[in-house]
Coordinates of C-alpha atoms and ligand atoms in Angstrom, one line a residue:
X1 CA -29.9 3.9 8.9
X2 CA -27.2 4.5 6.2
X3 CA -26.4 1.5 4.6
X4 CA -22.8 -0.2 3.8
X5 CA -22.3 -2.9 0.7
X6 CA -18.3 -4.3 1.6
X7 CA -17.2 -6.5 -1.5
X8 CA -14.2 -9.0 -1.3
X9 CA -13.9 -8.9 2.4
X10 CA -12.0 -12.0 2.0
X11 CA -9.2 -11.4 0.1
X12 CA -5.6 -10.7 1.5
X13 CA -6.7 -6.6 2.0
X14 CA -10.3 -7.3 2.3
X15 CA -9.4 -9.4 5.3
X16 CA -6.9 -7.0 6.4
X17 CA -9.4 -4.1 6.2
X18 CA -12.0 -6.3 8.1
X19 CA -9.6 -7.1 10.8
X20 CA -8.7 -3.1 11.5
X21 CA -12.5 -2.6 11.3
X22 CA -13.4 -5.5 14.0
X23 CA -10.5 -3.8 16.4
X24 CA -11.8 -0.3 16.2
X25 CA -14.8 -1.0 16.8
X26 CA -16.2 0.0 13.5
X27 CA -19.5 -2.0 12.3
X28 CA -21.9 0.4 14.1
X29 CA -24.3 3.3 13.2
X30 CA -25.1 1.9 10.0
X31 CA -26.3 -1.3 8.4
X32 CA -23.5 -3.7 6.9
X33 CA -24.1 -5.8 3.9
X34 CA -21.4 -8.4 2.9
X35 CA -21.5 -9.0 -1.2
X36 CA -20.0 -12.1 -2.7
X37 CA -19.3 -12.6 -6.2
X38 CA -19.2 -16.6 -6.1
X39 CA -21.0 -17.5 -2.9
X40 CA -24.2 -15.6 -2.6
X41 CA -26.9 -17.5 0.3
X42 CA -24.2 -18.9 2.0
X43 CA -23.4 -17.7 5.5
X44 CA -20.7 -14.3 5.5
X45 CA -18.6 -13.1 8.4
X46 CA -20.1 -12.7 11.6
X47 CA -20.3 -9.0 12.7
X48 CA -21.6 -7.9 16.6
X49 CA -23.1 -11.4 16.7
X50 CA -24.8 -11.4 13.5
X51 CA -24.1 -13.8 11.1
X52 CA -24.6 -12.0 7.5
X53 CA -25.8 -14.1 4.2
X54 CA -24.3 -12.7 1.8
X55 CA -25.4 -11.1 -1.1
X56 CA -25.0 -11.2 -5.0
X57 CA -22.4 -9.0 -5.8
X58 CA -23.1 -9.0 -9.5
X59 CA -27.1 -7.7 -8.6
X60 CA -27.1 -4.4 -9.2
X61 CA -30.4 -3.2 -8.2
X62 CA -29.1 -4.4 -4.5
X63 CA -25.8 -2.8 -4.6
X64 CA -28.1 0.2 -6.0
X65 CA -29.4 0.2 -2.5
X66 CA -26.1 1.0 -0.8
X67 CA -25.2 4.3 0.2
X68 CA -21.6 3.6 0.2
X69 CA -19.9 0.8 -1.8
X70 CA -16.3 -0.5 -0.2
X71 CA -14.9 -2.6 -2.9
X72 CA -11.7 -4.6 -2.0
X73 CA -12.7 -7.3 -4.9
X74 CA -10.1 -5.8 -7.9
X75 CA -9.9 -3.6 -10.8
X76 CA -12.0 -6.3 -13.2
X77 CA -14.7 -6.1 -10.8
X78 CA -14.6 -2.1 -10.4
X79 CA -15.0 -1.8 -14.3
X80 CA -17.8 -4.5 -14.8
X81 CA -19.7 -3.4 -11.9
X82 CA -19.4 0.7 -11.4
X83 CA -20.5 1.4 -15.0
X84 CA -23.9 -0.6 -14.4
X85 CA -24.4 1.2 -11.2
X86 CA -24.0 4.8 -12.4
X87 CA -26.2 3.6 -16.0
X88 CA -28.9 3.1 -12.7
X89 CA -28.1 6.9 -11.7
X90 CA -27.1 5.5 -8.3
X91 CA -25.7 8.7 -6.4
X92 CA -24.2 6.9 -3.6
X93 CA -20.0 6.7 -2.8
X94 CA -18.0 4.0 -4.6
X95 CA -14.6 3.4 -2.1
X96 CA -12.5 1.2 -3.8
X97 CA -8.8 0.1 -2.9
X98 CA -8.1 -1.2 -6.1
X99 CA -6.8 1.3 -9.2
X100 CA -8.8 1.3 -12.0
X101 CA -11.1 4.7 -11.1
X102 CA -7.9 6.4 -9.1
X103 CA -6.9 8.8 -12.4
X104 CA -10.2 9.4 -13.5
X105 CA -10.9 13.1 -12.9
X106 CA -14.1 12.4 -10.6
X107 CA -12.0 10.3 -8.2
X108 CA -9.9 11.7 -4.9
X109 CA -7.3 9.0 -4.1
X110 CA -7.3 8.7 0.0
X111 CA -4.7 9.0 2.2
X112 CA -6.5 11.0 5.0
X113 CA -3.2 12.4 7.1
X114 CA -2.0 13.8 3.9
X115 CA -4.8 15.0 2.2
X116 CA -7.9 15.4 4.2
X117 CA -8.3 18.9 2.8
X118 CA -8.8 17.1 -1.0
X119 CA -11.3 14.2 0.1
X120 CA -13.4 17.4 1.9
X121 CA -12.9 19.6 -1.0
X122 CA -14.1 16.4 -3.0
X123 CA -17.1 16.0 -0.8
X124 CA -18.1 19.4 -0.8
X125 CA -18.3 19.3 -4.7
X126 CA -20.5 16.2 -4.8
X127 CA -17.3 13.9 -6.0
X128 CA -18.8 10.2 -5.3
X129 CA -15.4 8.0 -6.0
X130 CA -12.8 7.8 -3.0
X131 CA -10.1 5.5 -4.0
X132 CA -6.9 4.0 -2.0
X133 CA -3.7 5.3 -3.3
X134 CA -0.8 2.8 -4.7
X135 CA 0.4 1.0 -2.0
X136 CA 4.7 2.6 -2.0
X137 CA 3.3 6.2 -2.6
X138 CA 0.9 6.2 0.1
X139 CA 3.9 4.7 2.0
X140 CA 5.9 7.4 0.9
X141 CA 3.6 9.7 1.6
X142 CA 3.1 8.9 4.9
X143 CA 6.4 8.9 6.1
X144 CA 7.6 12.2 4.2
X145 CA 4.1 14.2 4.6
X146 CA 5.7 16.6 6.9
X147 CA 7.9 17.8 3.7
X148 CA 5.1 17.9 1.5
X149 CA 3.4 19.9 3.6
X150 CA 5.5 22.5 4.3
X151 CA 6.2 23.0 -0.1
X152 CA 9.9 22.4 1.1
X153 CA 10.6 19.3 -2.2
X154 CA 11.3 20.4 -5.0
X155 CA 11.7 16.6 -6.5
X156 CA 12.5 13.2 -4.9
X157 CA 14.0 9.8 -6.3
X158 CA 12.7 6.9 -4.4
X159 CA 14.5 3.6 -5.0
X160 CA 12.3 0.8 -3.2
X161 CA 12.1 -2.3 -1.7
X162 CA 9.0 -4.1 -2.1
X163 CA 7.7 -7.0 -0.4
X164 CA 5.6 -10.6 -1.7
X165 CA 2.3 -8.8 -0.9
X166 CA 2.1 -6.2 -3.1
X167 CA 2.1 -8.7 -6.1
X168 CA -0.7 -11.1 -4.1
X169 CA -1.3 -13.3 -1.6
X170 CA 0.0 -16.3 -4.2
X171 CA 3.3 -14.6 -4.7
X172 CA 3.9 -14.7 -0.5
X173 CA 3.7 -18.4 -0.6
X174 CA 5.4 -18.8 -3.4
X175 CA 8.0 -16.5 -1.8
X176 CA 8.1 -18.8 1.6
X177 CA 8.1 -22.1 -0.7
X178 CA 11.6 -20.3 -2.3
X179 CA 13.2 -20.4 1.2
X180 CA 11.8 -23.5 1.8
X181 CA 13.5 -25.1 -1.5
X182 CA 16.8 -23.2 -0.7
X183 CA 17.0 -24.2 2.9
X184 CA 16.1 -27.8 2.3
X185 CA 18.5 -28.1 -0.3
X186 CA 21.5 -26.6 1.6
X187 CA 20.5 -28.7 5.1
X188 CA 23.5 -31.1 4.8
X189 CA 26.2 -28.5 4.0
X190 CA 24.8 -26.3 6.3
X191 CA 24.7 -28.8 9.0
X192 CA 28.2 -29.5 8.5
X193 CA 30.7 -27.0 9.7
X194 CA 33.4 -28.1 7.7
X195 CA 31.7 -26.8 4.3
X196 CA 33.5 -24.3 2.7
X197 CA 31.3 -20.8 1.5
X198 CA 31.8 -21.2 -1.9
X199 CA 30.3 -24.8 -1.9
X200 CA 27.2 -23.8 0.3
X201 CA 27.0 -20.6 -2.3
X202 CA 26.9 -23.1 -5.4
X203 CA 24.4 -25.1 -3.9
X204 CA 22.0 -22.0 -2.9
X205 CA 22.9 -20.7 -6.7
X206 CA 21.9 -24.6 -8.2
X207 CA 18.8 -24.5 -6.7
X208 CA 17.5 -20.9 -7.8
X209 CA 18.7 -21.8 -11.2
X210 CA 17.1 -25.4 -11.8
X211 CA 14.3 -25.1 -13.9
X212 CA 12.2 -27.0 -11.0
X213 CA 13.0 -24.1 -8.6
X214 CA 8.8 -22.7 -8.1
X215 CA 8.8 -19.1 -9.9
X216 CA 5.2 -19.8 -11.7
X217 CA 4.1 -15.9 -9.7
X218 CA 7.4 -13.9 -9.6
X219 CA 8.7 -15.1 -13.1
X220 CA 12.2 -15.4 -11.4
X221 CA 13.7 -16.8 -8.3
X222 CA 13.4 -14.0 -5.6
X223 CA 14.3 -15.9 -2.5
X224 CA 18.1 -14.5 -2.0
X225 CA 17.7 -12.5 -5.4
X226 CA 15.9 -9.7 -6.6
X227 CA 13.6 -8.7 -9.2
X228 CA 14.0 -4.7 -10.4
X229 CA 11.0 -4.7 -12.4
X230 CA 7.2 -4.2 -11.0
X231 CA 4.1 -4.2 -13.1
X232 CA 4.0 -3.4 -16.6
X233 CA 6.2 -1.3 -18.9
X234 CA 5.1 2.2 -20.0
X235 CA 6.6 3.8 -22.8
X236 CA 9.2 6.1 -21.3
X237 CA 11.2 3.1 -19.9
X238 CA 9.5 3.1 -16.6
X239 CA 7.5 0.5 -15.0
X240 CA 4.2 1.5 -14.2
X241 CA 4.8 1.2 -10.1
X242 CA 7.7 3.9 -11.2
X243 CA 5.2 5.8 -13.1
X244 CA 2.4 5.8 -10.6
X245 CA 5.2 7.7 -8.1
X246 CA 4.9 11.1 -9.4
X247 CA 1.3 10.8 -11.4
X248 CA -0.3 9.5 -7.8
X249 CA 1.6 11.8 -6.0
X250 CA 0.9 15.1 -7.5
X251 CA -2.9 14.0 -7.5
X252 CA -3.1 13.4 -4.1
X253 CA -2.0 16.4 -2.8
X254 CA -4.3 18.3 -5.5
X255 CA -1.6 19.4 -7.6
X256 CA -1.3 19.5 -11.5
X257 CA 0.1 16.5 -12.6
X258 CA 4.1 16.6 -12.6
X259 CA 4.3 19.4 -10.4
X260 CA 6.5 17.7 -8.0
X261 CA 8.9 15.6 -10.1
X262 CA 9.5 12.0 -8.6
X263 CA 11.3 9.0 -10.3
X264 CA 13.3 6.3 -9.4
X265 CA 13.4 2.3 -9.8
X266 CA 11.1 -0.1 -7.8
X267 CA 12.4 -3.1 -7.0
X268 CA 10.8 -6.6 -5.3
X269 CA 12.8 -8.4 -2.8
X270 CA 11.8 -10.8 -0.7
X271 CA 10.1 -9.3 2.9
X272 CA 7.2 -10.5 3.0
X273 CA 4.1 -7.3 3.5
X274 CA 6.5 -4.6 4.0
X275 CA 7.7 -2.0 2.1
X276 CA 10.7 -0.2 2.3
X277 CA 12.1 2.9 -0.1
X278 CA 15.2 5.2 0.1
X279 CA 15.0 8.4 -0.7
X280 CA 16.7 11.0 -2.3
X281 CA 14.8 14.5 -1.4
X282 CA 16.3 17.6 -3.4
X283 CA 14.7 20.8 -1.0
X284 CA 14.2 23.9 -2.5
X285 CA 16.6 25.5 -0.3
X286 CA 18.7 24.8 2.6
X287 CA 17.0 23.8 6.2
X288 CA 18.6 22.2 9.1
X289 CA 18.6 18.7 9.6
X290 CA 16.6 19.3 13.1
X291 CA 13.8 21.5 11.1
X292 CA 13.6 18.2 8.6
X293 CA 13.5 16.0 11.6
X294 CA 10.7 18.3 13.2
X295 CA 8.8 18.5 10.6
X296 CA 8.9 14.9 9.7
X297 CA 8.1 13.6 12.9
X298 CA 5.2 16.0 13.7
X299 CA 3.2 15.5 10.5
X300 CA 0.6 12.6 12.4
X301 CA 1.0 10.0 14.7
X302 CA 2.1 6.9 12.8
X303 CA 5.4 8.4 11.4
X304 CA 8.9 7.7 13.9
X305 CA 11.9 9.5 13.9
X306 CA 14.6 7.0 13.9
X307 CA 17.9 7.9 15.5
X308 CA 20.7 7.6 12.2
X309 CA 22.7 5.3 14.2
X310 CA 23.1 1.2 13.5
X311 CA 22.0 0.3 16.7
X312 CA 18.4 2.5 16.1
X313 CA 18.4 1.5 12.9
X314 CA 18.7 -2.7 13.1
X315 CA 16.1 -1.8 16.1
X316 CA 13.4 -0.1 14.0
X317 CA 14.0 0.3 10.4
X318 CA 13.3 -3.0 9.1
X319 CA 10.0 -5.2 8.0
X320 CA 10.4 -7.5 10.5
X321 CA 10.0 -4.8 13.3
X322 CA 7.2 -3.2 11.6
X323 CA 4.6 -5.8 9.9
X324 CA 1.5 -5.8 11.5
X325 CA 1.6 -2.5 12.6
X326 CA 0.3 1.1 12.0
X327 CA 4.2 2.7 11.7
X328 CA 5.7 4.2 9.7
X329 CA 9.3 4.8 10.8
X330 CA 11.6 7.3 8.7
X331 CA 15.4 7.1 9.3
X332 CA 18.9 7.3 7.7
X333 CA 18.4 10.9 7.4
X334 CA 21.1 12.6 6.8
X335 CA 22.4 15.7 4.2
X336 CA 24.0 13.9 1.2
X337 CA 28.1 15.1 0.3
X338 CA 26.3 16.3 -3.1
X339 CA 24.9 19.3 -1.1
X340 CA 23.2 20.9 1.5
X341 CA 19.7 21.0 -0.1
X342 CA 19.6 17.3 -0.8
X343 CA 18.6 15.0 1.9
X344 CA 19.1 11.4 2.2
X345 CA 16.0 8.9 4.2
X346 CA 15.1 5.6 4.6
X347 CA 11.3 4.5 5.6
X348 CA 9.4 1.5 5.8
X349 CA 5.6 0.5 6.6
X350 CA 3.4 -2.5 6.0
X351 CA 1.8 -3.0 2.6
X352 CA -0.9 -4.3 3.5
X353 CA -2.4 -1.6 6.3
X354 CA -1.4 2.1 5.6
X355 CA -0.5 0.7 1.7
X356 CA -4.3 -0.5 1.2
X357 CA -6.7 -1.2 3.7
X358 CA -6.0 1.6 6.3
X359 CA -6.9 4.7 3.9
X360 CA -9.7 2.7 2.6
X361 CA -11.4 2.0 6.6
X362 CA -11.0 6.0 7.1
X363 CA -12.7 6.7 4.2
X364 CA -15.6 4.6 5.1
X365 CA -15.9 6.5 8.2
X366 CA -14.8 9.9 6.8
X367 CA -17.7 9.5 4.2
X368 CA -20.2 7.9 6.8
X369 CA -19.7 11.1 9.2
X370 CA -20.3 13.4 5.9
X371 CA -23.5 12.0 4.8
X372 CA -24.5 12.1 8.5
Ligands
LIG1 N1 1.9 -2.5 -7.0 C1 2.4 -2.7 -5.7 C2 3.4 -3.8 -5.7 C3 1.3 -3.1 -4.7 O1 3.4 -4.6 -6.6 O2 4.1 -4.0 -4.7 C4 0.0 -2.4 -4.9 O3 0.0 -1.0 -4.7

């Protein structure tokens, strides 16, 4: 039986990932192992009615017995660990959701409905790293495949909204303790009718601005603010989450890098796992709005034409409808008054599934079914 070393199974998308494992009925036809980097011996997760004792996850002659490594336990870990596996000449698949391998040019980043023709390619040439895709362009991706697929962009600016997860499971409380701050704050002028806006704003405004207000994670106040600025800068002006649009992009669908052109500014607000983007799609030529619509909506199963109208719009468009779920609805679309070829859409999907863990699970089983 094939066997199946899962590292950081506990984390915010390790947990995720074991969640959407337990409800599809995943842990079977091979042999689990649960690594831990701090708590090796002690009882793991309980799988079928096993309880697993988890393993070292710094001994490498054990990992070296794994046919496939999942890795949900961060970049530091891929780049002490994966070195000292391949210096063993262990031949087995390294799936990893977190980016340090995803430019190398042995890697496949994995987003299955968009690029299941790459990851076989991959197999097929003996390529052993599968890794999940940055969490807005696999988002993106998912929601505009139907484009991509038929070659109809010619380039794309994506302006997003991204949630408290994608910066870590600390920044979501610190998010929540935000609101809390703000809402406790403003209880007495809320409670009284007779407060005028402007005092209720000054009081909202006091507390983001006192130097007590809790921004240790975000670095600013984000709870009713903003922050346009994720990750670190690159040289060109961009942040790196900017960056990683087109270079993750073009490598995912097998492209040379910069073949489609995508840029635009990524921006953290505060929902709390989703994340949403607008889009600005320049086609490369004109093509009716129910031929965009089409193809959108039949490129997999998860994507959801929304209706451009409010109603359909408050309904479906927002993170609060769509955390915790598998969809990835696409509205707003309209053709934009600049011209006919440039389309105008609006999708959101949860950071946290089809952003990280999601790609990762299919992998598992995509590379499970391949080695037989
Ligand atoms: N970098 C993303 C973010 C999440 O900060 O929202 C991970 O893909």
């Amino acid at each position: 039986m094939k066997k199946v070393g899962i590292i950081g199974w506990r984390g915010m998308v390790g947990s995720v990932l074991m969640e959407r494992m337990r409800q599809e009925g995943d842990f079977q036809g091979y042999e689990p192992s649960f690594f831990s980097t701090s708590q090796a011996g002690q009882a793991g997760p309980e799988v079928n009615g096993t309880v697993y004792e988890l393993l070292d996850a710094r001994n490498v002659a054990l990992l070296s017995e794994m046919d496939i490594i999942v890795s949900c336990q961060g970049g530091g870990y891929t780049a002490e660990v994966h070195p000292q596996l391949l210096a063993k000449n262990w031949a087995g698949y390294w799936i990893d959701a977190a980016s340090k391998l995803r430019l190398d040019e042995d890697s496949i980043i994995v987003l299955d409905p968009v690029n299941r023709n790459v990851i076989d390619q991959g197999l097929a040439k003996g390529i052993k790293k599968y890794i999940g895709g940055n969490c807005t362009v696999s988002l993106m991706m998912m929601g505009l495949g139907g484009l991509f697929a038929k070659g109809w962009v010619e380039w794309i600016t994506s302006q997003t909204y991204q949630a408290a997860s994608g910066a870590g499971a600390k920044n979501m409380r610190e998010l929540v303790e935000q609101m809390r701050l703000v809402g406790e704050n403003a209880q007495d002028y809320l409670d009284d009718p007779a407060t005028t806006i402007l005092n209720l704003d000054r009081n909202v405004i006091d507390t983001l601005r006192n130097p007590a207000f809790p921004t240790a994670n975000f670095g600013a106040p984000l709870a009713g603010s903003l922050i346009p600025w994720i990750d670190s800068p690159m040289d060109n002006g961009q942040t790196r989450e900017e960056w990683k649009g087109v270079t993750e992009t073009n490598k995912i669908l097998g492209l040379a890098p910069g073949t489609i052109p995508i840029d635009g500014c990524c921006v953290r607000i505060g929902s709390m796992r989703c994340h949403s983007q607008a889009f600005t799609v320049k086609l490369k030529k004109d093509i009716p709005l129910s031929e965009i619509e089409q193809a959108i909506g039949e490129h997999n199963q998860w994507v959801q034409l929304v209706a451009n109208t409010k109603e359909e719009t408050l309904k479906e468009l927002t993170p609060a409808r769509v955390t915790g779920t598998l969809d990835i609805p696409v509205g707003r679309l309209r053709k934009m008054n600049i011209g006919p070829e440039y389309l105008s859409a609006f999708s959101v999907g949860d950071q946290l599934l089809w952003g990280a863990a999601e790609p990762v699970r299919r992998m598992l089983k995509i590379a499970l079914e391949y080695i037989g």
